[in-house]
Amino acid sequence: IDHIDPAISGDEENIRRLNALKNYAFSGGVDFIVASAKALYEEAVQAVGEDKVILVPNGVDVEHYRDPRHKYCAIPEPLSKFKNAHTAIVGYFGALAPWLWYEEIEKLVALRPDIGFVFIGPDYYGGSTLLPKSKNVLWLGPVDYKILPGYALHFDVCFIPFRPGKIARTTSPLKLFEYFA
């Protein structure tokens, strides 16, 4: 599903476990390997051959995101006030984690004080503390998946501010498909 990396794979024990599973699969211990991103697919093909690897990118329940009931989803007052105070809203939902490009987010936020930047999602490894401390940044924390599309309807632009590198190249971010929906 994802590249094995300390920034996203957990502690050393979990990384050892994941590498052991990967080595088992890559040494022929499984019938098929399913990869969710092209780079992971190519890595698996090199290990076991094309006939044993299947590429299945992430997908989304489009009907859930396009359900007209989301237009009537009540949003919290802080988001409503924030939206009214800015000319546009740039939104992100997903983990606030080490793989976000906080330095570039900070530059973007500083360049456009007229635009509000909304972040929705859980804090992984202190990611929320790395968000710019600015009047045009709002972190809402996690939002229930059932009502997340109702929040997304208030975004003018959605973005995925991943830090360039192996993690960004080896993921198929589900949020991209959710944003499209």
Coordinates of N, CA, C and O in Angstrom, one line a residue:
I1 N 0.8 -1.2 0.0 CA 0.0 0.0 0.0 C 0.9 1.2 0.0 O 0.6 2.2 -0.7
D2 N 1.9 1.3 0.8 CA 2.8 2.4 0.9 C 4.2 2.0 1.0 O 4.5 0.8 1.4
H3 N 5.1 2.8 0.6 CA 6.6 2.6 0.7 C 6.9 2.5 2.2 O 6.3 3.2 3.1
I4 N 7.7 1.5 2.6 CA 8.1 1.3 4.0 C 9.1 2.4 4.4 O 10.2 2.5 3.8
D5 N 8.7 3.3 5.3 CA 9.6 4.4 5.7 C 9.3 4.8 7.1 O 8.1 4.8 7.5
P6 N 10.3 5.1 7.9 CA 10.0 5.5 9.3 C 9.0 6.6 9.5 O 8.3 6.7 10.5
A7 N 8.9 7.5 8.5 CA 8.0 8.6 8.6 C 6.5 8.2 8.6 O 5.7 8.9 9.1
I8 N 6.2 7.0 8.0 CA 4.8 6.6 7.9 C 4.6 5.2 8.3 O 3.4 4.8 8.5
S9 N 5.6 4.4 8.6 CA 5.4 3.0 8.9 C 5.5 2.7 10.4 O 5.3 1.5 10.7
G10 N 5.7 3.6 11.2 CA 5.6 3.3 12.7 C 7.0 3.1 13.2 O 8.0 3.5 12.6
D11 N 7.1 2.4 14.4 CA 8.3 2.2 15.1 C 9.2 1.1 14.4 O 8.8 0.5 13.5
E12 N 10.4 0.9 15.0 CA 11.3 0.0 14.4 C 10.7 -1.4 14.3 O 11.0 -2.2 13.4
E13 N 10.0 -1.8 15.4 CA 9.4 -3.2 15.4 C 8.4 -3.3 14.2 O 8.4 -4.4 13.6
N14 N 7.6 -2.4 14.0 CA 6.6 -2.4 12.9 C 7.4 -2.4 11.5 O 7.0 -3.2 10.6
I15 N 8.4 -1.7 11.4 CA 9.2 -1.6 10.2 C 9.8 -3.0 9.9 O 9.8 -3.5 8.8
R16 N 10.3 -3.6 11.0 CA 10.9 -5.0 10.8 C 9.8 -5.9 10.3 O 10.0 -6.8 9.4
R17 N 8.6 -5.8 10.9 CA 7.5 -6.7 10.6 C 7.1 -6.5 9.1 O 6.9 -7.5 8.4
L18 N 7.0 -5.3 8.7 CA 6.6 -5.0 7.3 C 7.7 -5.4 6.3 O 7.3 -6.0 5.3
N19 N 8.9 -5.2 6.7 CA 10.0 -5.7 5.8 C 10.0 -7.2 5.7 O 10.3 -7.8 4.6
A20 N 9.7 -7.9 6.8 CA 9.7 -9.4 6.8 C 8.6 -9.8 5.9 O 8.7 -10.8 5.1
L21 N 7.4 -9.2 5.9 CA 6.3 -9.5 5.1 C 6.6 -9.3 3.6 O 6.3 -10.1 2.7
K22 N 7.3 -8.1 3.3 CA 7.7 -7.8 2.0 C 8.7 -8.8 1.4 O 8.5 -9.3 0.3
N23 N 9.7 -9.1 2.3 CA 10.7 -10.1 1.8 C 10.0 -11.5 1.6 O 10.4 -12.2 0.6
Y24 N 9.1 -11.9 2.4 CA 8.4 -13.1 2.2 C 7.6 -13.1 0.8 O 7.8 -14.0 0.0
A25 N 6.9 -12.0 0.6 CA 6.2 -11.9 -0.7 C 7.2 -11.8 -1.9 O 6.9 -12.5 -2.9
F26 N 8.2 -11.1 -1.8 CA 9.2 -10.9 -2.9 C 10.0 -12.1 -3.1 O 10.6 -12.2 -4.2
S27 N 10.1 -13.0 -2.2 CA 10.9 -14.2 -2.4 C 10.0 -15.4 -2.8 O 10.4 -16.5 -2.8
G28 N 8.7 -15.1 -3.2 CA 7.9 -16.1 -3.8 C 6.9 -16.8 -2.8 O 6.3 -17.8 -3.2
G29 N 6.8 -16.2 -1.6 CA 5.9 -16.8 -0.6 C 4.4 -16.6 -0.8 O 3.6 -17.1 -0.1
V30 N 4.0 -15.8 -1.8 CA 2.6 -15.5 -2.1 C 2.3 -15.8 -3.6 O 3.2 -15.9 -4.4
D31 N 1.0 -15.9 -3.8 CA 0.6 -16.2 -5.2 C 0.6 -14.9 -6.0 O 1.0 -14.9 -7.2
F32 N 0.2 -13.8 -5.4 CA 0.1 -12.5 -6.1 C 0.5 -11.4 -5.1 O 0.3 -11.5 -3.9
I33 N 1.0 -10.3 -5.7 CA 1.3 -9.1 -5.0 C 0.4 -8.0 -5.6 O 0.4 -7.9 -6.8
V34 N -0.3 -7.3 -4.7 CA -1.2 -6.2 -5.2 C -0.5 -4.9 -4.7 O -0.2 -4.7 -3.6
A35 N -0.3 -4.0 -5.7 CA 0.3 -2.7 -5.4 C -0.7 -1.6 -5.7 O -1.4 -1.7 -6.6
S36 N -0.6 -0.6 -4.8 CA -1.6 0.5 -5.0 C -1.0 1.7 -5.7 O -1.7 2.7 -6.0
A37 N 0.3 1.7 -6.0 CA 1.0 2.8 -6.7 C 1.9 2.3 -7.7 O 2.5 1.2 -7.6
K38 N 2.1 3.0 -8.8 CA 2.9 2.5 -9.9 C 4.4 2.2 -9.5 O 4.9 1.2 -9.9
A39 N 5.0 3.0 -8.7 CA 6.4 2.8 -8.2 C 6.4 1.5 -7.4 O 7.4 0.7 -7.6
L40 N 5.4 1.2 -6.6 CA 5.4 0.0 -5.8 C 5.2 -1.2 -6.8 O 5.8 -2.3 -6.6
Y41 N 4.4 -1.0 -7.8 CA 4.1 -2.1 -8.8 C 5.4 -2.4 -9.5 O 5.8 -3.6 -9.6
E42 N 6.2 -1.4 -9.9 CA 7.4 -1.6 -10.6 C 8.4 -2.3 -9.7 O 9.2 -3.2 -10.2
E43 N 8.5 -2.0 -8.5 CA 9.4 -2.6 -7.5 C 9.0 -4.1 -7.4 O 9.9 -5.0 -7.4
A44 N 7.8 -4.4 -7.3 CA 7.3 -5.8 -7.1 C 7.6 -6.6 -8.4 O 8.0 -7.8 -8.3
V45 N 7.4 -6.0 -9.5 CA 7.6 -6.7 -10.8 C 9.1 -7.1 -10.9 O 9.4 -8.2 -11.4
Q46 N 10.0 -6.2 -10.5 CA 11.4 -6.5 -10.5 C 11.7 -7.7 -9.7 O 12.6 -8.5 -10.0
A47 N 11.0 -7.8 -8.6 CA 11.2 -8.9 -7.6 C 10.7 -10.3 -8.1 O 11.3 -11.3 -7.9
V48 N 9.4 -10.3 -8.6 CA 8.7 -11.5 -8.9 C 8.2 -11.7 -10.3 O 7.7 -12.8 -10.6
G49 N 8.3 -10.7 -11.1 CA 7.9 -10.8 -12.5 C 6.4 -10.2 -12.6 O 5.7 -10.2 -11.7
E50 N 6.2 -9.8 -13.8 CA 4.9 -9.1 -14.1 C 3.7 -10.0 -13.9 O 2.6 -9.5 -13.6
D51 N 3.8 -11.3 -14.2 CA 2.6 -12.2 -14.1 C 2.1 -12.4 -12.7 O 1.0 -12.9 -12.5
K52 N 2.9 -12.0 -11.6 CA 2.5 -12.2 -10.3 C 2.1 -10.9 -9.5 O 1.9 -10.9 -8.3
V53 N 2.1 -9.8 -10.3 CA 1.8 -8.5 -9.7 C 0.6 -7.8 -10.3 O 0.5 -7.8 -11.5
I54 N -0.2 -7.2 -9.5 CA -1.5 -6.6 -9.9 C -1.4 -5.1 -9.4 O -1.2 -4.9 -8.2
L55 N -1.7 -4.2 -10.3 CA -1.8 -2.8 -9.9 C -3.2 -2.4 -9.7 O -4.1 -2.5 -10.6
V56 N -3.6 -2.0 -8.4 CA -4.9 -1.6 -8.1 C -4.8 -0.3 -7.3 O -4.7 -0.3 -6.1
P57 N -4.9 0.8 -8.1 CA -4.8 2.1 -7.4 C -6.1 2.3 -6.5 O -7.1 1.6 -6.6
N58 N -5.9 3.2 -5.5 CA -7.0 3.5 -4.6 C -8.2 4.0 -5.4 O -8.1 4.5 -6.6
G59 N -9.4 3.9 -4.8 CA -10.6 4.4 -5.4 C -11.5 5.0 -4.4 O -11.1 5.0 -3.2
V60 N -12.6 5.4 -4.8 CA -13.5 6.1 -3.8 C -15.0 5.8 -4.1 O -15.3 5.5 -5.3
D61 N -15.8 5.8 -3.1 CA -17.2 5.6 -3.3 C -17.8 7.0 -3.8 O -18.1 7.9 -3.0
V62 N -17.9 7.1 -5.1 CA -18.3 8.4 -5.7 C -19.7 8.8 -5.2 O -20.0 10.0 -4.9
E63 N -20.6 7.8 -5.1 CA -22.0 8.1 -4.6 C -22.0 8.8 -3.3 O -22.8 9.7 -3.0
H64 N -21.1 8.3 -2.4 CA -21.1 8.9 -1.0 C -20.7 10.4 -1.1 O -21.3 11.2 -0.5
Y65 N -19.7 10.7 -2.0 CA -19.3 12.1 -2.1 C -20.2 13.0 -2.8 O -20.3 14.2 -2.7
R66 N -21.0 12.4 -3.7 CA -22.0 13.2 -4.5 C -23.4 13.2 -3.9 O -24.3 13.7 -4.6
D67 N -23.6 12.6 -2.8 CA -24.9 12.5 -2.1 C -25.4 14.0 -1.9 O -24.7 14.7 -1.2
P68 N -26.5 14.3 -2.4 CA -27.0 15.7 -2.3 C -27.3 16.1 -0.9 O -27.3 17.3 -0.6
R69 N -27.4 15.2 0.0 CA -27.6 15.6 1.5 C -26.4 16.3 2.0 O -26.6 17.1 3.0
H70 N -25.2 16.1 1.5 CA -24.1 16.8 2.0 C -24.2 18.3 1.8 O -23.5 19.1 2.6
K71 N -25.0 18.8 0.9 CA -25.2 20.2 0.7 C -25.8 20.9 1.9 O -25.7 22.1 2.1
Y72 N -26.4 20.1 2.7 CA -27.2 20.6 3.9 C -26.5 20.2 5.2 O -27.0 20.4 6.3
C73 N -25.2 19.7 5.1 CA -24.4 19.3 6.3 C -24.1 20.6 7.1 O -23.6 21.6 6.6
A74 N -24.4 20.5 8.4 CA -24.1 21.7 9.3 C -22.6 21.7 9.5 O -22.0 20.6 9.8
I75 N -22.0 22.8 9.3 CA -20.5 22.9 9.6 C -20.4 23.7 10.9 O -21.3 24.5 11.3
P76 N -19.3 23.5 11.6 CA -19.1 24.2 12.9 C -18.9 25.7 12.7 O -18.5 26.1 11.6
E77 N -19.3 26.4 13.7 CA -19.2 27.9 13.6 C -17.8 28.4 13.3 O -17.7 29.3 12.5
P78 N -16.8 27.8 13.9 CA -15.4 28.3 13.5 C -15.1 28.2 12.0 O -14.5 29.1 11.4
L79 N -15.6 27.1 11.3 CA -15.4 27.0 9.9 C -16.2 28.0 9.1 O -15.8 28.7 8.2
S80 N -17.5 28.2 9.6 CA -18.3 29.2 8.9 C -17.8 30.6 9.0 O -17.7 31.3 8.0
K81 N -17.3 31.0 10.2 CA -16.7 32.3 10.3 C -15.4 32.5 9.5 O -15.2 33.5 8.9
F82 N -14.6 31.4 9.5 CA -13.4 31.4 8.8 C -13.6 31.6 7.3 O -13.0 32.4 6.6
K83 N -14.6 30.8 6.8 CA -14.9 30.9 5.4 C -15.4 32.3 5.0 O -15.0 32.8 4.0
N84 N -16.2 32.9 5.8 CA -16.7 34.3 5.5 C -15.6 35.3 5.6 O -15.8 36.4 5.0
A85 N -14.5 35.1 6.3 CA -13.4 36.0 6.5 C -12.4 36.0 5.3 O -11.5 36.8 5.3
H86 N -12.6 35.0 4.4 CA -11.5 34.9 3.3 C -12.2 34.8 1.9 O -13.3 34.4 1.8
T87 N -11.4 35.3 1.0 CA -11.9 35.3 -0.4 C -12.1 33.9 -1.0 O -12.9 33.8 -1.9
A88 N -11.3 33.0 -0.6 CA -11.4 31.6 -1.0 C -10.9 30.7 0.0 O -10.1 31.1 0.9
I89 N -11.2 29.4 -0.1 CA -10.7 28.4 0.9 C -10.0 27.3 0.1 O -10.5 26.7 -0.8
V90 N -8.8 27.1 0.5 CA -8.0 26.0 0.1 C -8.0 24.9 1.2 O -7.7 25.2 2.3
G91 N -8.4 23.7 0.8 CA -8.6 22.7 1.8 C -7.8 21.4 1.6 O -7.4 21.1 0.5
Y92 N -7.5 20.8 2.7 CA -6.8 19.5 2.7 C -7.5 18.7 3.8 O -7.8 19.1 4.9
F93 N -7.7 17.4 3.4 CA -8.1 16.5 4.5 C -7.2 15.2 4.4 O -6.9 14.7 3.3
G94 N -6.8 14.8 5.5 CA -5.8 13.7 5.6 C -5.0 13.9 6.8 O -5.1 14.9 7.6
A95 N -4.1 13.0 7.1 CA -3.2 13.1 8.3 C -2.3 14.3 8.2 O -1.8 14.6 7.1
L96 N -2.2 14.9 9.3 CA -1.1 16.0 9.5 C 0.1 15.2 10.0 O 0.2 14.9 11.1
A97 N 1.0 14.9 9.1 CA 2.1 14.0 9.3 C 3.4 14.5 8.7 O 3.4 15.5 8.0
P98 N 4.5 13.7 9.0 CA 5.8 14.2 8.5 C 5.9 14.3 7.0 O 6.8 15.0 6.5
W99 N 5.1 13.6 6.3 CA 5.2 13.7 4.8 C 4.6 14.9 4.2 O 4.7 15.1 3.0
L100 N 4.0 15.8 5.0 CA 3.5 17.1 4.4 C 4.7 18.1 4.3 O 5.6 18.0 5.1
W101 N 4.6 19.0 3.4 CA 5.7 19.9 3.1 C 5.4 21.2 3.8 O 5.0 22.2 3.2
Y102 N 5.6 21.2 5.1 CA 5.2 22.3 6.0 C 5.9 23.6 5.6 O 5.3 24.7 5.7
E103 N 7.2 23.6 5.1 CA 7.9 24.8 4.7 C 7.2 25.5 3.6 O 7.1 26.7 3.6
E104 N 6.7 24.7 2.6 CA 6.0 25.3 1.5 C 4.6 25.8 1.8 O 4.2 26.8 1.3
I105 N 4.0 25.0 2.7 CA 2.7 25.5 3.2 C 2.8 26.8 3.9 O 2.0 27.7 3.6
E106 N 3.9 27.0 4.7 CA 4.1 28.3 5.4 C 4.3 29.4 4.4 O 3.8 30.5 4.5
K107 N 5.1 29.1 3.3 CA 5.3 30.2 2.3 C 4.0 30.5 1.6 O 3.7 31.7 1.3
L108 N 3.2 29.5 1.2 CA 2.0 29.8 0.5 C 1.0 30.6 1.4 O 0.4 31.5 0.9
V109 N 0.9 30.2 2.7 CA 0.0 30.9 3.6 C 0.4 32.4 3.7 O -0.4 33.3 3.7
A110 N 1.8 32.6 3.8 CA 2.3 34.0 3.9 C 2.0 34.8 2.6 O 1.7 36.0 2.7
L111 N 2.1 34.1 1.5 CA 1.9 34.8 0.2 C 0.5 35.2 0.0 O 0.2 36.2 -0.7
R112 N -0.5 34.5 0.6 CA -1.9 34.8 0.3 C -2.7 34.9 1.6 O -3.5 34.0 1.9
P113 N -2.5 36.0 2.3 CA -3.3 36.2 3.6 C -4.8 36.3 3.3 O -5.6 36.2 4.3
D114 N -5.2 36.6 2.1 CA -6.6 36.7 1.8 C -7.3 35.4 1.6 O -8.5 35.3 1.7
I115 N -6.5 34.3 1.5 CA -7.1 33.0 1.3 C -7.0 32.2 2.6 O -6.0 32.3 3.3
G116 N -8.0 31.5 2.9 CA -8.1 30.7 4.1 C -7.6 29.2 3.8 O -8.0 28.7 2.7
F117 N -6.8 28.7 4.6 CA -6.3 27.3 4.4 C -6.8 26.4 5.6 O -6.5 26.7 6.7
V118 N -7.6 25.5 5.2 CA -8.3 24.6 6.1 C -7.7 23.2 6.1 O -7.5 22.6 5.0
F119 N -7.3 22.7 7.2 CA -6.8 21.4 7.4 C -7.7 20.5 8.2 O -8.1 20.9 9.3
I120 N -8.0 19.4 7.7 CA -8.9 18.4 8.4 C -8.2 17.1 8.5 O -7.7 16.6 7.5
G121 N -8.1 16.6 9.7 CA -7.5 15.2 9.9 C -6.8 15.1 11.2 O -6.6 16.0 11.9
P122 N -6.4 13.8 11.5 CA -5.7 13.5 12.7 C -4.3 14.1 12.7 O -3.7 14.2 11.7
D123 N -3.8 14.3 13.9 CA -2.4 14.7 14.1 C -1.5 13.5 14.3 O -1.7 12.7 15.2
Y124 N -0.6 13.2 13.3 CA 0.4 12.2 13.4 C 1.7 12.8 13.8 O 2.2 13.7 13.1
Y125 N 2.3 12.3 14.9 CA 3.7 12.7 15.2 C 3.8 14.2 15.4 O 4.9 14.8 15.0
G126 N 2.8 14.9 15.9 CA 2.9 16.3 16.1 C 2.8 17.2 14.9 O 3.2 18.4 14.9
G127 N 2.2 16.7 13.8 CA 2.1 17.5 12.6 C 1.3 18.8 12.7 O 1.6 19.8 12.1
S128 N 0.3 18.8 13.6 CA -0.5 20.0 13.7 C 0.3 21.2 14.3 O 0.1 22.3 14.0
T129 N 1.4 20.8 15.1 CA 2.2 21.9 15.6 C 3.1 22.5 14.5 O 3.7 23.6 14.8
L130 N 3.2 21.8 13.4 CA 4.1 22.3 12.3 C 3.3 23.2 11.3 O 3.9 23.9 10.5
L131 N 2.0 23.3 11.5 CA 1.2 24.2 10.6 C 1.6 25.6 11.0 O 1.8 26.0 12.1
P132 N 1.5 26.5 10.0 CA 1.8 27.9 10.3 C 0.8 28.5 11.3 O -0.3 28.2 11.3
K133 N 1.4 29.3 12.2 CA 0.5 30.0 13.2 C 0.1 31.3 12.5 O 0.8 32.3 12.6
S134 N -1.0 31.2 11.8 CA -1.5 32.4 11.1 C -3.0 32.5 11.1 O -3.7 31.5 11.3
K135 N -3.5 33.7 11.0 CA -5.0 33.9 11.0 C -5.7 33.3 9.8 O -6.9 33.0 9.9
N136 N -4.9 33.0 8.8 CA -5.6 32.3 7.6 C -5.4 30.8 7.5 O -5.5 30.2 6.5
V137 N -5.1 30.2 8.7 CA -4.9 28.8 8.8 C -5.9 28.3 9.9 O -5.9 28.8 11.0
L138 N -6.6 27.2 9.5 CA -7.6 26.6 10.5 C -7.4 25.1 10.4 O -7.5 24.5 9.4
W139 N -7.1 24.5 11.6 CA -7.0 23.1 11.7 C -8.3 22.6 12.5 O -8.5 23.1 13.6
L140 N -9.1 21.8 11.9 CA -10.3 21.3 12.5 C -10.2 20.0 13.2 O -11.1 19.5 13.9
G141 N -9.1 19.3 13.1 CA -8.9 18.0 13.7 C -9.7 17.0 12.8 O -10.1 17.3 11.7
P142 N -9.8 15.7 13.3 CA -10.5 14.7 12.5 C -12.0 15.1 12.3 O -12.6 15.6 13.2
V143 N -12.6 14.7 11.2 CA -14.0 14.8 10.9 C -14.5 13.5 10.5 O -13.9 12.8 9.7
D144 N -15.7 13.1 10.9 CA -16.3 11.8 10.6 C -16.4 11.6 9.1 O -16.9 12.6 8.4
Y145 N -16.0 10.5 8.6 CA -16.0 10.2 7.1 C -17.5 10.4 6.6 O -17.6 10.8 5.4
K146 N -18.5 10.1 7.4 CA -19.9 10.2 6.9 C -20.2 11.6 6.5 O -21.0 11.8 5.6
I147 N -19.6 12.6 7.1 CA -19.9 14.0 6.8 C -18.8 14.8 6.2 O -19.0 16.0 5.8
L148 N -17.7 14.1 5.9 CA -16.5 14.8 5.3 C -16.9 15.5 4.0 O -16.4 16.6 3.7
P149 N -17.6 14.8 3.1 CA -18.0 15.5 1.8 C -18.7 16.8 2.0 O -18.5 17.8 1.2
G150 N -19.5 17.0 3.1 CA -20.2 18.2 3.4 C -19.2 19.3 3.7 O -19.4 20.5 3.4
Y151 N -18.1 19.0 4.3 CA -17.0 20.0 4.6 C -16.3 20.3 3.3 O -16.0 21.5 3.1
A152 N -16.0 19.3 2.5 CA -15.2 19.5 1.3 C -16.0 20.4 0.3 O -15.3 21.1 -0.5
L153 N -17.3 20.4 0.4 CA -18.1 21.3 -0.5 C -17.8 22.8 -0.2 O -18.0 23.7 -1.0
H154 N -17.2 23.1 0.9 CA -16.8 24.5 1.3 C -15.4 24.9 0.8 O -15.0 26.0 1.0
F155 N -14.7 23.9 0.2 CA -13.4 24.2 -0.3 C -13.5 24.8 -1.8 O -14.3 24.2 -2.6
D156 N -12.8 25.8 -2.1 CA -12.8 26.3 -3.5 C -11.7 25.5 -4.2 O -11.8 25.3 -5.4
V157 N -10.6 25.2 -3.5 CA -9.5 24.4 -4.1 C -9.1 23.4 -3.1 O -9.1 23.6 -1.9
C158 N -8.8 22.2 -3.5 CA -8.3 21.1 -2.7 C -6.8 20.9 -3.1 O -6.5 21.0 -4.2
F159 N -6.0 20.6 -2.0 CA -4.6 20.4 -2.4 C -4.0 19.3 -1.6 O -4.6 18.9 -0.5
I160 N -2.9 18.7 -2.1 CA -2.2 17.6 -1.4 C -0.8 18.1 -1.3 O 0.1 17.9 -2.2
P161 N -0.4 18.7 -0.2 CA 0.9 19.3 0.0 C 1.9 18.3 0.5 O 2.6 18.6 1.5
F162 N 2.1 17.2 -0.2 CA 3.1 16.2 0.2 C 4.5 16.8 -0.1 O 4.8 17.4 -1.2
R163 N 5.4 16.5 0.8 CA 6.9 16.8 0.6 C 7.4 15.9 -0.6 O 7.1 14.7 -0.6
P164 N 8.1 16.5 -1.5 CA 8.7 15.7 -2.6 C 9.6 14.6 -2.0 O 10.3 14.8 -1.0
G165 N 9.6 13.4 -2.6 CA 10.4 12.3 -2.2 C 9.8 11.0 -2.4 O 8.8 10.9 -3.1
K166 N 10.4 10.0 -1.9 CA 10.0 8.6 -2.1 C 8.5 8.4 -1.7 O 7.8 7.7 -2.3
I167 N 8.2 8.9 -0.5 CA 6.8 8.7 0.0 C 5.8 9.3 -1.0 O 4.8 8.6 -1.4
A168 N 6.0 10.5 -1.5 CA 5.1 11.1 -2.4 C 5.0 10.3 -3.8 O 4.0 10.2 -4.4
R169 N 6.1 9.8 -4.2 CA 6.2 9.0 -5.4 C 5.6 7.6 -5.3 O 5.2 7.0 -6.3
T170 N 5.5 7.1 -4.1 CA 5.1 5.7 -4.0 C 3.7 5.6 -3.3 O 3.4 4.5 -2.8
T171 N 2.9 6.6 -3.4 CA 1.6 6.6 -2.8 C 0.6 6.8 -3.9 O 0.8 7.4 -4.9
S172 N -0.6 6.3 -3.7 CA -1.8 6.6 -4.5 C -2.8 7.3 -3.5 O -3.6 6.6 -3.0
P173 N -2.7 8.6 -3.3 CA -3.4 9.2 -2.2 C -4.9 9.1 -2.4 O -5.4 9.6 -3.4
L174 N -5.6 8.4 -1.5 CA -7.0 8.3 -1.6 C -7.7 9.7 -1.7 O -8.7 9.8 -2.4
K175 N -7.2 10.6 -1.0 CA -7.8 12.0 -1.0 C -7.9 12.6 -2.4 O -8.8 13.3 -2.7
L176 N -7.0 12.2 -3.3 CA -7.1 12.7 -4.7 C -8.4 12.3 -5.3 O -9.1 13.0 -5.9
F177 N -8.7 11.0 -5.1 CA -10.0 10.4 -5.7 C -11.2 11.0 -5.0 O -12.2 11.3 -5.6
E178 N -11.1 11.3 -3.7 CA -12.1 11.9 -2.9 C -12.4 13.3 -3.4 O -13.5 13.8 -3.6
Y179 N -11.3 14.1 -3.6 CA -11.4 15.4 -4.1 C -12.1 15.4 -5.5 O -13.0 16.3 -5.7
F180 N -11.7 14.5 -6.4 CA -12.3 14.5 -7.7 C -13.8 14.2 -7.6 O -14.6 14.8 -8.3
A181 N -14.2 13.3 -6.7 CA -15.6 13.0 -6.5 C -16.3 14.2 -6.0 O -17.5 14.4 -6.4

